[in-house]
XYZ file of C-alpha atoms in Angstrom:
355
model
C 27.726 14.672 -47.357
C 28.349 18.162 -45.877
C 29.555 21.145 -47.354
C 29.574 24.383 -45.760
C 31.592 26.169 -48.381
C 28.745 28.533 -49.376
C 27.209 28.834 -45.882
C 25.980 32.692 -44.915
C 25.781 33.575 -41.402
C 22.534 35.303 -40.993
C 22.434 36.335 -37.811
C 25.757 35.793 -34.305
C 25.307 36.411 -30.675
C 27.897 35.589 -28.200
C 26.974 35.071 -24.745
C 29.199 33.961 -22.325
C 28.696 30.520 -19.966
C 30.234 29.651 -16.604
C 30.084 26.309 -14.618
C 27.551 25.932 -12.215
C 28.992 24.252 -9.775
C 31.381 26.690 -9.341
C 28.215 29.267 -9.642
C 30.411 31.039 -12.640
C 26.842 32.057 -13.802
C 25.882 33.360 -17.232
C 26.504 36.491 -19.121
C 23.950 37.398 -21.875
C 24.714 39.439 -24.752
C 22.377 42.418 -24.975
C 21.511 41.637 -28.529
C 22.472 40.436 -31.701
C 27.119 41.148 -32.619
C 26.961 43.688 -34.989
C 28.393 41.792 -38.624
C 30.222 44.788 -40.242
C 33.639 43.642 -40.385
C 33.690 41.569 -43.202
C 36.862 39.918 -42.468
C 36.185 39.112 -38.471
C 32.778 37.441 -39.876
C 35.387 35.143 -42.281
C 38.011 34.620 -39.656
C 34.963 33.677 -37.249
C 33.512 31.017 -40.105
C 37.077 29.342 -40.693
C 36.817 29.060 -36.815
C 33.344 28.066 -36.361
C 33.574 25.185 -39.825
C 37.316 24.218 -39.734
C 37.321 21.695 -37.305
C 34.188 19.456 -38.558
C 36.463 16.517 -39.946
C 34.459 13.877 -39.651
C 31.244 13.141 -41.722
C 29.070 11.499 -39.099
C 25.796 12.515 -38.410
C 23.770 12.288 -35.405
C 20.052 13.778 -34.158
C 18.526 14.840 -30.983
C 17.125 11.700 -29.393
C 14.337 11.317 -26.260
C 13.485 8.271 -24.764
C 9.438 9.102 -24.761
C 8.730 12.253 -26.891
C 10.905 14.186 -28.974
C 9.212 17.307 -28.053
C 10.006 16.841 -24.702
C 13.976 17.541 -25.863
C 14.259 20.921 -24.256
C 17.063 21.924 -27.139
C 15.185 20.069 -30.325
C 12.280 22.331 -29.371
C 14.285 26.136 -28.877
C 15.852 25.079 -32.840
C 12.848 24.176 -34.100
C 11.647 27.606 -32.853
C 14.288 29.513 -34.604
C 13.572 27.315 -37.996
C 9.771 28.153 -38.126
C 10.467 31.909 -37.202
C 14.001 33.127 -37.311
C 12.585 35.964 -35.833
C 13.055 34.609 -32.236
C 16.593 33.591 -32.799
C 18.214 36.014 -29.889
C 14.710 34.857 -27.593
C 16.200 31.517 -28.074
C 20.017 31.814 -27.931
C 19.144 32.876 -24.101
C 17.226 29.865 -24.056
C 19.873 27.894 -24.928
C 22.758 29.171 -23.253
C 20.401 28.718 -19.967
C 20.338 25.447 -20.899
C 23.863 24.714 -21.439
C 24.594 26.073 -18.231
C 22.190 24.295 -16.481
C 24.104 21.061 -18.007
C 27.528 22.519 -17.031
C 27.856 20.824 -13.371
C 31.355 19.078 -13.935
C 33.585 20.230 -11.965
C 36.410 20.058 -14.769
C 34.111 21.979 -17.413
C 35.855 25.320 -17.963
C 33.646 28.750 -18.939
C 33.773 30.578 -21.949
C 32.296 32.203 -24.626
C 28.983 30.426 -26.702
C 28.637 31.625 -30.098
C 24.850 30.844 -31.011
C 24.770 31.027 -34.789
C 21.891 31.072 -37.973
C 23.209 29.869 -41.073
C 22.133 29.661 -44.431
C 23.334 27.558 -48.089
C 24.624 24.707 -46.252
C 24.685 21.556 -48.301
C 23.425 18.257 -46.118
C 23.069 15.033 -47.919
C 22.488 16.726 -51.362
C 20.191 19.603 -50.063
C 20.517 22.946 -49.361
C 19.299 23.717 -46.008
C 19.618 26.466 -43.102
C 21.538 25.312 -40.197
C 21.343 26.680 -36.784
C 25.394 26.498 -34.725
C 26.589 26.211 -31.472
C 30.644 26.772 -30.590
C 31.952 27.214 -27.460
C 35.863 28.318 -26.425
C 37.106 27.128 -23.593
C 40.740 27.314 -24.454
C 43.093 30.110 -25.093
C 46.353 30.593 -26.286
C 49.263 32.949 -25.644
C 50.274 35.245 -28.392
C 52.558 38.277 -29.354
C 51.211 41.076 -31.239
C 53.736 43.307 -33.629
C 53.331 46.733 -34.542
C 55.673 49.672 -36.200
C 56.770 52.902 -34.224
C 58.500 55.683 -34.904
C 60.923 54.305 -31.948
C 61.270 51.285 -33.178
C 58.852 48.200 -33.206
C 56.573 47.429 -29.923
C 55.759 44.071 -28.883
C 52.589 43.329 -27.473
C 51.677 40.053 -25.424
C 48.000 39.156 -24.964
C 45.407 35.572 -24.771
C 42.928 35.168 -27.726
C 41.658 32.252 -29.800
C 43.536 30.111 -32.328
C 40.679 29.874 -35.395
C 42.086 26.713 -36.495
C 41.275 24.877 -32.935
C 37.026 25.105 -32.208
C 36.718 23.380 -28.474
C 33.446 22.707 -28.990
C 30.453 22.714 -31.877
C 28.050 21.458 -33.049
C 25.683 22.217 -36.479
C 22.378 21.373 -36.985
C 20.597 20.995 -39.925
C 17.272 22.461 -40.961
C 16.828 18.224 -42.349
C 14.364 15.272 -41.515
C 12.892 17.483 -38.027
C 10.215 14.653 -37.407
C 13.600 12.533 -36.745
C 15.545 15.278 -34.988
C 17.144 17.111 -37.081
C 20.708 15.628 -38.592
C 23.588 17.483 -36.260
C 27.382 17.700 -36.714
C 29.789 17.789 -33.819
C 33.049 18.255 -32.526
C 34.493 17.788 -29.075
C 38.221 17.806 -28.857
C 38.005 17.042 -25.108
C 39.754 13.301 -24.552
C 36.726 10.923 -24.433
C 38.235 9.142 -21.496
C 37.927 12.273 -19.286
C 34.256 12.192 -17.456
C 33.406 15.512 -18.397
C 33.604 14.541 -22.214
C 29.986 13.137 -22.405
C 28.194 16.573 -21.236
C 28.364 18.097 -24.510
C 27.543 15.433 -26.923
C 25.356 13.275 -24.114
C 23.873 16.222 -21.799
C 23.631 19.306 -23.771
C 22.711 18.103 -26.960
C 21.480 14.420 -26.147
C 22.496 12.685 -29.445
C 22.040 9.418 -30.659
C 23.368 7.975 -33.845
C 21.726 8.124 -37.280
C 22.021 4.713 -38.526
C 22.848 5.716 -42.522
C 24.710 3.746 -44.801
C 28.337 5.722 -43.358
C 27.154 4.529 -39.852
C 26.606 1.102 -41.299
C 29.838 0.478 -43.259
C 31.589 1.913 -40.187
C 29.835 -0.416 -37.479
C 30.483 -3.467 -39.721
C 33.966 -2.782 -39.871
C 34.188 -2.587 -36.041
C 32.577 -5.856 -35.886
C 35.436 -7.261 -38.023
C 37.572 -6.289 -35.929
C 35.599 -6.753 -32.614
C 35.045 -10.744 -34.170
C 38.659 -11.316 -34.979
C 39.697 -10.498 -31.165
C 37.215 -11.888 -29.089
C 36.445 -14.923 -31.655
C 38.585 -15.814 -33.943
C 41.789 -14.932 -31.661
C 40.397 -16.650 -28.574
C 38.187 -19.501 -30.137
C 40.060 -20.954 -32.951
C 43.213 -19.980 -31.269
C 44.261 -17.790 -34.276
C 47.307 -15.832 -33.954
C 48.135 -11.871 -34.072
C 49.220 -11.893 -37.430
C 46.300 -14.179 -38.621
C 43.660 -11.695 -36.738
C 45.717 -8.476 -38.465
C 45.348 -10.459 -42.053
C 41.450 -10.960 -41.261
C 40.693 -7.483 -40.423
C 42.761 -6.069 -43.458
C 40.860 -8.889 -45.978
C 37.498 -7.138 -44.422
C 38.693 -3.510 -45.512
C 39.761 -4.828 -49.088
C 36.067 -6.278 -49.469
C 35.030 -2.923 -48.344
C 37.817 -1.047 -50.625
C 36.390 -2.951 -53.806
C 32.714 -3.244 -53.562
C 30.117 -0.465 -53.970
C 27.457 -2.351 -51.308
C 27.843 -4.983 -48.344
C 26.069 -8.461 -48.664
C 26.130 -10.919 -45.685
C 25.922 -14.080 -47.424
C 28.657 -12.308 -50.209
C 30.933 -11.124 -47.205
C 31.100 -14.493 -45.383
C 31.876 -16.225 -48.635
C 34.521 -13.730 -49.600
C 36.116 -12.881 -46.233
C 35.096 -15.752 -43.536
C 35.653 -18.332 -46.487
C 35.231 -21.542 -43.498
C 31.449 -22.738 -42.932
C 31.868 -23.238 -39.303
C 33.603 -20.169 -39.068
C 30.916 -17.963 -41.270
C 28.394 -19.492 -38.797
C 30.156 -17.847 -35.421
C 30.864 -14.901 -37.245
C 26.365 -14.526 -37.955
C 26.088 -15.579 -34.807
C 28.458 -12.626 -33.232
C 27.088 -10.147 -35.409
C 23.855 -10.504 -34.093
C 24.757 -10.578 -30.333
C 26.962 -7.396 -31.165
C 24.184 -5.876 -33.167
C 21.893 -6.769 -29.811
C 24.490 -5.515 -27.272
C 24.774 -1.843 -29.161
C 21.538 -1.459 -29.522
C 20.627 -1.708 -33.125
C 18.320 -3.213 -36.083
C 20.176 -5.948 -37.849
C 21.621 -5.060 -41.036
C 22.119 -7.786 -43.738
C 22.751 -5.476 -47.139
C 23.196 -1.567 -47.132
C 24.986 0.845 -49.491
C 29.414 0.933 -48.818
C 30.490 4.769 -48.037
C 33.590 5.456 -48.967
C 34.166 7.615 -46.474
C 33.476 5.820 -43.811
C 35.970 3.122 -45.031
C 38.705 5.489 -45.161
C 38.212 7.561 -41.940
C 37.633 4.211 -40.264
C 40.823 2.427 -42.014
C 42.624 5.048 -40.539
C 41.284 4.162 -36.794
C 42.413 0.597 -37.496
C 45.819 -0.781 -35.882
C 47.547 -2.823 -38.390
C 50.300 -4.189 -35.734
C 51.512 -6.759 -34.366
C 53.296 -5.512 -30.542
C 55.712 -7.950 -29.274
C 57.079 -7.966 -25.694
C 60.637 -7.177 -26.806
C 59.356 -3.620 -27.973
C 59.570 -4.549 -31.894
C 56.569 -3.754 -33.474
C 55.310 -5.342 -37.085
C 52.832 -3.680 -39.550
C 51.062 -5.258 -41.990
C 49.225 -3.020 -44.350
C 45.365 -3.333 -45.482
C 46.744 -3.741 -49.137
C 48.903 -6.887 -48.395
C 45.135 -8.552 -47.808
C 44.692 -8.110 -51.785
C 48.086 -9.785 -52.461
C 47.762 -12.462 -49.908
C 50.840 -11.418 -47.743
C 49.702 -13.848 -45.490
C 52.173 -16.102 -46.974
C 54.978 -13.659 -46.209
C 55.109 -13.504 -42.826
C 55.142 -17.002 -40.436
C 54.824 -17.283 -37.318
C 56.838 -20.105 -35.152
C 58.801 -21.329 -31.543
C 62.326 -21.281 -31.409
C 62.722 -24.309 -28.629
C 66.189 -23.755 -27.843
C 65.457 -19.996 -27.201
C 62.574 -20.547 -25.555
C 60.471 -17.674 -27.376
C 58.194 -17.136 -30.539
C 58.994 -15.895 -33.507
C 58.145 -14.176 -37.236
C 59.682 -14.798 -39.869
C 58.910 -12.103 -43.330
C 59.578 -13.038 -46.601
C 60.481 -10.661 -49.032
C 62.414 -9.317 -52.385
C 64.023 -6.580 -51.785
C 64.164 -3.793 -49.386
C 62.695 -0.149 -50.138
């Protein structure tokens, strides 16, 4: 879906952003950085690409008028004339700033990149970056003397940690552009949502990796709050449910309702609440209803690994029960039962031998 193995950078500036309630202020480079060291402009790509892991795309979103998105409109400038690409960098580091109130957003430098030979969803495209660092590291430098060898400490940036980025794609503009992002702030800190939600105002693009991924969420989101609750079904039985889900996913190249229910839900009362929950959940995010769509295998596996497999018990013992035992119906393995005399539940695992 996105390969950036061929990209050229075209033109760099690096300007430098503060936070505004602290009234850090801006520093603006006086023109384009200079690209004539060949191996800073690699080191600075492995930095600036290294960190987009995941495969999801999003685009610039406005509730009335796209062209009303202050950012959509400065990259759309730079697409139509790269010409103006420093013009708007200034534009755009203004307008980070101007989105920077939190008191817990730290300064840095903003790398405002033009790129070109990126590969997006089977075309090649130009692609138009934005990094920020906001986190530096301590580090000794090494060098040879005629006395002897001279140690040299100092702060710079680790090229294998980007803070902050995003890359968007010269791709479907009437929708908003496709963008890529990273944000290794902890979503649970308040400051997280400035970059993805402020700055850049993304919303999802609902593809056929958005798709695969949502229903699998629902699986899960259906086995807690329905199946778990409702029909009184335990841990282990919600694990088992949620791993059978990911095998129909694992083994089929596109997602039927009426195919999944049979195959997964099995029970007619049951494959009634689970429509039923898919469309309130469907309602309560937000989106279209979705009977049949196209499986991504990446989303599956990126996802799969999101998914806890385990059962926690109070007495700190833990039990996992992998997505694979769903194809070899381990449900018959492992029971679950009340020990009177002790007063507790238990599990009991059957097995052959131990590895």
């Amino acid at each position: 879906m996105l390969d950036m193995s061929k990209a050229q950078m075209a033109q760099l500036v690096v300007h430098r952003v503060g936070n505004k309630q602290r009234e850090e202020g801006i520093v603006i480079a006086p023109g384009l950085y200079d690209m004539t060291d060949g191996q800073v402009e690699q080191l600075l790509l492995k930095y600036f690409f290294s960190s987009f892991k995941e495969k999801v795309l999003y685009k610039f979103f406005h509730e009335a008028d796209i062209h009303l998105h202050e950012l959509y409109m400065y990259v759309s400038r730079i697409f139509i004339n790269p010409a103006v690409f420093y013009e708007q960098s200034v534009h755009i580091l203004k307008h980070l700033y101007e989105k920077s109130g939190h008191p817990q957003i730290k300064g840095g430098e903003f790398y405002v990149a033009y790129f070109s030979d990126c590969l997006v969803e089977g075309k090649t495209v130009d692609a138009v970056g934005l990094f920020k660092t906001e986190n530096k590291e301590n580090y000794l430098k090494v060098s040879q003397r005629s006395q002897g060898m001279s140690l040299l400490a100092d702060r710079g940036i680790n090229v294998k940690k980007l803070d902050k980025g995003a890359l968007i794609f010269n791709i479907e503009s009437v929708d908003g552009y496709r963008v890529a992002i990273v944000d290794t702030v902890n979503r649970e800190n308040s400051e997280a949502a400035y970059w993805k939600d402020e700055f850049l105002r993304l919303t999802d693009v609902q593809n056929d990796y958005f798709h695969t991924q949502n229903h699998l969420n629902l699986c899960r989101d259906f086995a807690e709050s329905v199946y778990g609750s409702l029909y009184q079904a335990d841990k282990k039985d919600q694990v088992m449910f949620v791993n059978e889900a990911v095998a129909y996913f694992d083994q089929n190249q596109s997602f039927d309702l009426d195919d999944f229910t049979q195959a997964v839900v099995k029970e007619p009362e049951l494959i009634e609440r689970f429509k039923e929950h898919k469309v309130m959940y469907e309602l309560n995010q937000g989106l279209a209803t979705v009977a049949s769509f196209a499986i991504s295998d990446q989303a599956v596996k990126t996802t799969k690994r999101k998914l806890k497999n385990l059962i926690k018990l109070d007495t700190d013992i833990e039990i996992k029960i992998k997505p694979a035992a769903a194809e070899q119906d381990a449900g018959g393995y492992i029971e679950r039962g009340y020990d009177e005399a002790k007063g507790m539940h238990f599990y009991k695992v059957y097995f052959n031998e131990e590895e």
